[in-house]
mmCIF file with all atom_site columns, C-alpha atoms in Angstrom:
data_model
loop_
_atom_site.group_PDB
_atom_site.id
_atom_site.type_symbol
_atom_site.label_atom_id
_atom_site.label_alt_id
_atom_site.label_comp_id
_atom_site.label_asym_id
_atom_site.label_entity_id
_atom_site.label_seq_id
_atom_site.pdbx_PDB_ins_code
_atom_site.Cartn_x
_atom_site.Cartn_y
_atom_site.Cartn_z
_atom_site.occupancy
_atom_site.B_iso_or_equiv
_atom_site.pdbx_formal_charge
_atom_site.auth_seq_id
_atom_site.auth_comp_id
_atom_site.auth_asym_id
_atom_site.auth_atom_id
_atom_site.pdbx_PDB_model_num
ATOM 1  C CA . UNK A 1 1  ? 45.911 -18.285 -0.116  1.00 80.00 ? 120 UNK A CA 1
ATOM 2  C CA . UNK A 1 2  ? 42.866 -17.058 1.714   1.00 88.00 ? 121 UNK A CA 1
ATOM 3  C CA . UNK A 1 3  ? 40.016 -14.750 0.727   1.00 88.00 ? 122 UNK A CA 1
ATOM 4  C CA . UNK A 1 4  ? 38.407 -11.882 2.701   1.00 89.00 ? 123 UNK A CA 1
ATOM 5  C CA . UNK A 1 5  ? 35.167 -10.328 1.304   1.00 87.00 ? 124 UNK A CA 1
ATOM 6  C CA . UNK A 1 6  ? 34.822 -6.634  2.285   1.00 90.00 ? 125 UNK A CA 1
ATOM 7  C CA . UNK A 1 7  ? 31.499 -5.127  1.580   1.00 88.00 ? 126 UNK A CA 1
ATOM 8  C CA . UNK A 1 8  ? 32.300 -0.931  1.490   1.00 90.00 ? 127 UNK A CA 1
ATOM 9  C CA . UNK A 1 9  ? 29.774 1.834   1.416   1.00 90.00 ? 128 UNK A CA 1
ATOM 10 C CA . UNK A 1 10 ? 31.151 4.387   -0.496  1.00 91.00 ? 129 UNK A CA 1
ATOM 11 C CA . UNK A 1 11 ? 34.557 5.084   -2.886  1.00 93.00 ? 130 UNK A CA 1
ATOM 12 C CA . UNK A 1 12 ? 36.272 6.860   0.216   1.00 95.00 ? 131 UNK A CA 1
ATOM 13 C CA . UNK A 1 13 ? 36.490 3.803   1.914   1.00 96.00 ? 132 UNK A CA 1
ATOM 14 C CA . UNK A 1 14 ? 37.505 1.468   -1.099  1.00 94.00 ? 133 UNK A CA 1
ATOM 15 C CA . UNK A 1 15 ? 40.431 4.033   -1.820  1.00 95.00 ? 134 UNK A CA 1
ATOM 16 C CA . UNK A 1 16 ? 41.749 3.826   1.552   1.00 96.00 ? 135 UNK A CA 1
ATOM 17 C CA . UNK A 1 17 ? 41.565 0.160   1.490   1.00 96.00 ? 136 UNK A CA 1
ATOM 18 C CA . UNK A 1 18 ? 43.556 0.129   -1.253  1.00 95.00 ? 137 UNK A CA 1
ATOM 19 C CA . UNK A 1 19 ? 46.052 2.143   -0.049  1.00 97.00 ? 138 UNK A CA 1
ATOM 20 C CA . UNK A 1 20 ? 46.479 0.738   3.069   1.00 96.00 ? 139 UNK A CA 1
ATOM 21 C CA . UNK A 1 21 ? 46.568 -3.130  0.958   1.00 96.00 ? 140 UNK A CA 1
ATOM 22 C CA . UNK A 1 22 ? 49.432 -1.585  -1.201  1.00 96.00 ? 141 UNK A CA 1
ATOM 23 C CA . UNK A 1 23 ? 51.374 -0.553  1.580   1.00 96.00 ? 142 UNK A CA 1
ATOM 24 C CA . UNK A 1 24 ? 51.214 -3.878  3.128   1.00 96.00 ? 143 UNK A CA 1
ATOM 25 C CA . UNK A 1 25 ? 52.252 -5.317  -0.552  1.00 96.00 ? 144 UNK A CA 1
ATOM 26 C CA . UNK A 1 26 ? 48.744 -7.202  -0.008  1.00 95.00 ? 145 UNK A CA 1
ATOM 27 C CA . UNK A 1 27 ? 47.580 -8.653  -3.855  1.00 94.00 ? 146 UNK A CA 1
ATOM 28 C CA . UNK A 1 28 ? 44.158 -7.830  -4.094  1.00 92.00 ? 147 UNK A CA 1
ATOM 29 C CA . UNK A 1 29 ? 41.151 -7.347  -6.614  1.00 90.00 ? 148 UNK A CA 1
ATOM 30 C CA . UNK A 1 30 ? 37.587 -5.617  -6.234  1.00 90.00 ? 149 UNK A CA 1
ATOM 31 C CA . UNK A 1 31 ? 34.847 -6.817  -7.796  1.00 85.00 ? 150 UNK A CA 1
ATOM 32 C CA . UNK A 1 32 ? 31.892 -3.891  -8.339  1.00 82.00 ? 151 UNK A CA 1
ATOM 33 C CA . UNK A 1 33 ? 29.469 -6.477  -9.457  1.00 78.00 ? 152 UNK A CA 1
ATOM 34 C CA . UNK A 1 34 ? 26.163 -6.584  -6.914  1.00 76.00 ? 153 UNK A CA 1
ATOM 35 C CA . UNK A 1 35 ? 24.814 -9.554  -5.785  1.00 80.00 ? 154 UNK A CA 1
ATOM 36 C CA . UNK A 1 36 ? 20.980 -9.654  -6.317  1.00 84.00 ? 155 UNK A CA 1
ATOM 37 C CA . UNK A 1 37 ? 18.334 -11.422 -4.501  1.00 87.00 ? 156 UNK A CA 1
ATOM 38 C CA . UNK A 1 38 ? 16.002 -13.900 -6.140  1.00 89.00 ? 157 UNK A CA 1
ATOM 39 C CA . UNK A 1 39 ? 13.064 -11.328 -5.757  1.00 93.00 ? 158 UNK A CA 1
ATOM 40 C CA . UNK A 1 40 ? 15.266 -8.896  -6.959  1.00 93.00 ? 159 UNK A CA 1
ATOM 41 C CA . UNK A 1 41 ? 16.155 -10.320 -10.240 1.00 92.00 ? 160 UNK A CA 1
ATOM 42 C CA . UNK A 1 42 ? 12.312 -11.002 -10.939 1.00 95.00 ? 161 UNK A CA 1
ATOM 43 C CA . UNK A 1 43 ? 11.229 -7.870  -10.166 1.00 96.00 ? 162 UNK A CA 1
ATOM 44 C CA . UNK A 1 44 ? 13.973 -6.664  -12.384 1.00 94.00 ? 163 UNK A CA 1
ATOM 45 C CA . UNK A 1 45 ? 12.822 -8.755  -15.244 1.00 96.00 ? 164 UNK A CA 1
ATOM 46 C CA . UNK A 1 46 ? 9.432  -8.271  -14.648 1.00 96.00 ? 165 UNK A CA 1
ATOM 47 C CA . UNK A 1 47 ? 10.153 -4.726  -15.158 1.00 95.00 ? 166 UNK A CA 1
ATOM 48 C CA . UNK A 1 48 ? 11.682 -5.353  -18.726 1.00 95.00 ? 167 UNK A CA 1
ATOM 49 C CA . UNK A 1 49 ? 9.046  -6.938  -19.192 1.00 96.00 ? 168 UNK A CA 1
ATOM 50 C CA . UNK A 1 50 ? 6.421  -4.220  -18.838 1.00 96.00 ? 169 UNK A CA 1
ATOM 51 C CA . UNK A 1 51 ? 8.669  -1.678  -20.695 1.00 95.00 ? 170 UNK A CA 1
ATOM 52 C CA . UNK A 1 52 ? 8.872  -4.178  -24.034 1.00 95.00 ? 171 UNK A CA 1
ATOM 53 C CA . UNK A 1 53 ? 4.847  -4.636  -23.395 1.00 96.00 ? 172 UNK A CA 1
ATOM 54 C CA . UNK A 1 54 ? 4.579  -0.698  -23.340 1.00 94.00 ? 173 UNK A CA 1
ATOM 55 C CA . UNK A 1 55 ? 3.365  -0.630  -19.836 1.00 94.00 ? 174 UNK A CA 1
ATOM 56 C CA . UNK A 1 56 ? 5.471  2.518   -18.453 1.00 92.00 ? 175 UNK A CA 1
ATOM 57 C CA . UNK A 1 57 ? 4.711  5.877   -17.739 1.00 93.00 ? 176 UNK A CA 1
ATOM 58 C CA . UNK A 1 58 ? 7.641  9.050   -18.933 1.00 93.00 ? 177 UNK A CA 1
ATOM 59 C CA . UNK A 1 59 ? 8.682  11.125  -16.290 1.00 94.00 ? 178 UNK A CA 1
ATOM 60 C CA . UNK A 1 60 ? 7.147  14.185  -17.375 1.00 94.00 ? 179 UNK A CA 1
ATOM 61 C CA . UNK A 1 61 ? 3.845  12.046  -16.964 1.00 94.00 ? 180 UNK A CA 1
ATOM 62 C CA . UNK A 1 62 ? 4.445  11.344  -13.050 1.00 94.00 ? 181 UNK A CA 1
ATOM 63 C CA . UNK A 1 63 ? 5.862  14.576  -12.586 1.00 94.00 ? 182 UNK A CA 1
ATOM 64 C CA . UNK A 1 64 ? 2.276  15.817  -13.583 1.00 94.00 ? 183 UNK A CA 1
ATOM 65 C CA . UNK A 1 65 ? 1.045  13.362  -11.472 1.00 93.00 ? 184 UNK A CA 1
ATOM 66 C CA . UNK A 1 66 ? 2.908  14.109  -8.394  1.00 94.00 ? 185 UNK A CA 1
ATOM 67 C CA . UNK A 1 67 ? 2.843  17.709  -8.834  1.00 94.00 ? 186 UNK A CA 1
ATOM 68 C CA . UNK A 1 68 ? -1.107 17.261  -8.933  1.00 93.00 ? 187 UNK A CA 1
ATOM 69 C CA . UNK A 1 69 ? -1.138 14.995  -5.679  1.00 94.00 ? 188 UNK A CA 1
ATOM 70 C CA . UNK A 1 70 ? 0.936  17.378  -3.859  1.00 93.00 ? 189 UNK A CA 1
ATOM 71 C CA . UNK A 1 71 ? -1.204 20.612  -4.542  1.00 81.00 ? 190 UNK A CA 1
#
């Protein structure tokens, strides 16, 4: 048995994959799960992190902000 890794953009092109692996009668699985960087992951956890330490701002806050910025 061999293994091909397909990386799609976008559910169009996973459903035609599909299709076109069950008309062939090709087993296959799909795994959604992303693959993260190391910087990724630390950035990720750095921003749980902040959240648990109360460091965040709401949304209506930056809105404010950004509204305020852009005139």
């Amino acid at each position: 048995m061999s293994t091909i890794t397909i990386h799609t953009d976008n559910e169009n092109q996973i459903n035609l994959l599909k299709a076109l692996l069950k008309e062939l009668k090709i087993n296959f699985e799909i795994n959604r799960e992303e693959n993260l960087m190391e910087w990724q992951k630390k950035r990720i956890m750095k921003g749980i992190s902040d959240i648990a330490k109360g460091k965040f701002s709401s949304s209506e806050s930056v809105r404010d902000k950004a509204r305020k910025c852009l005139g």
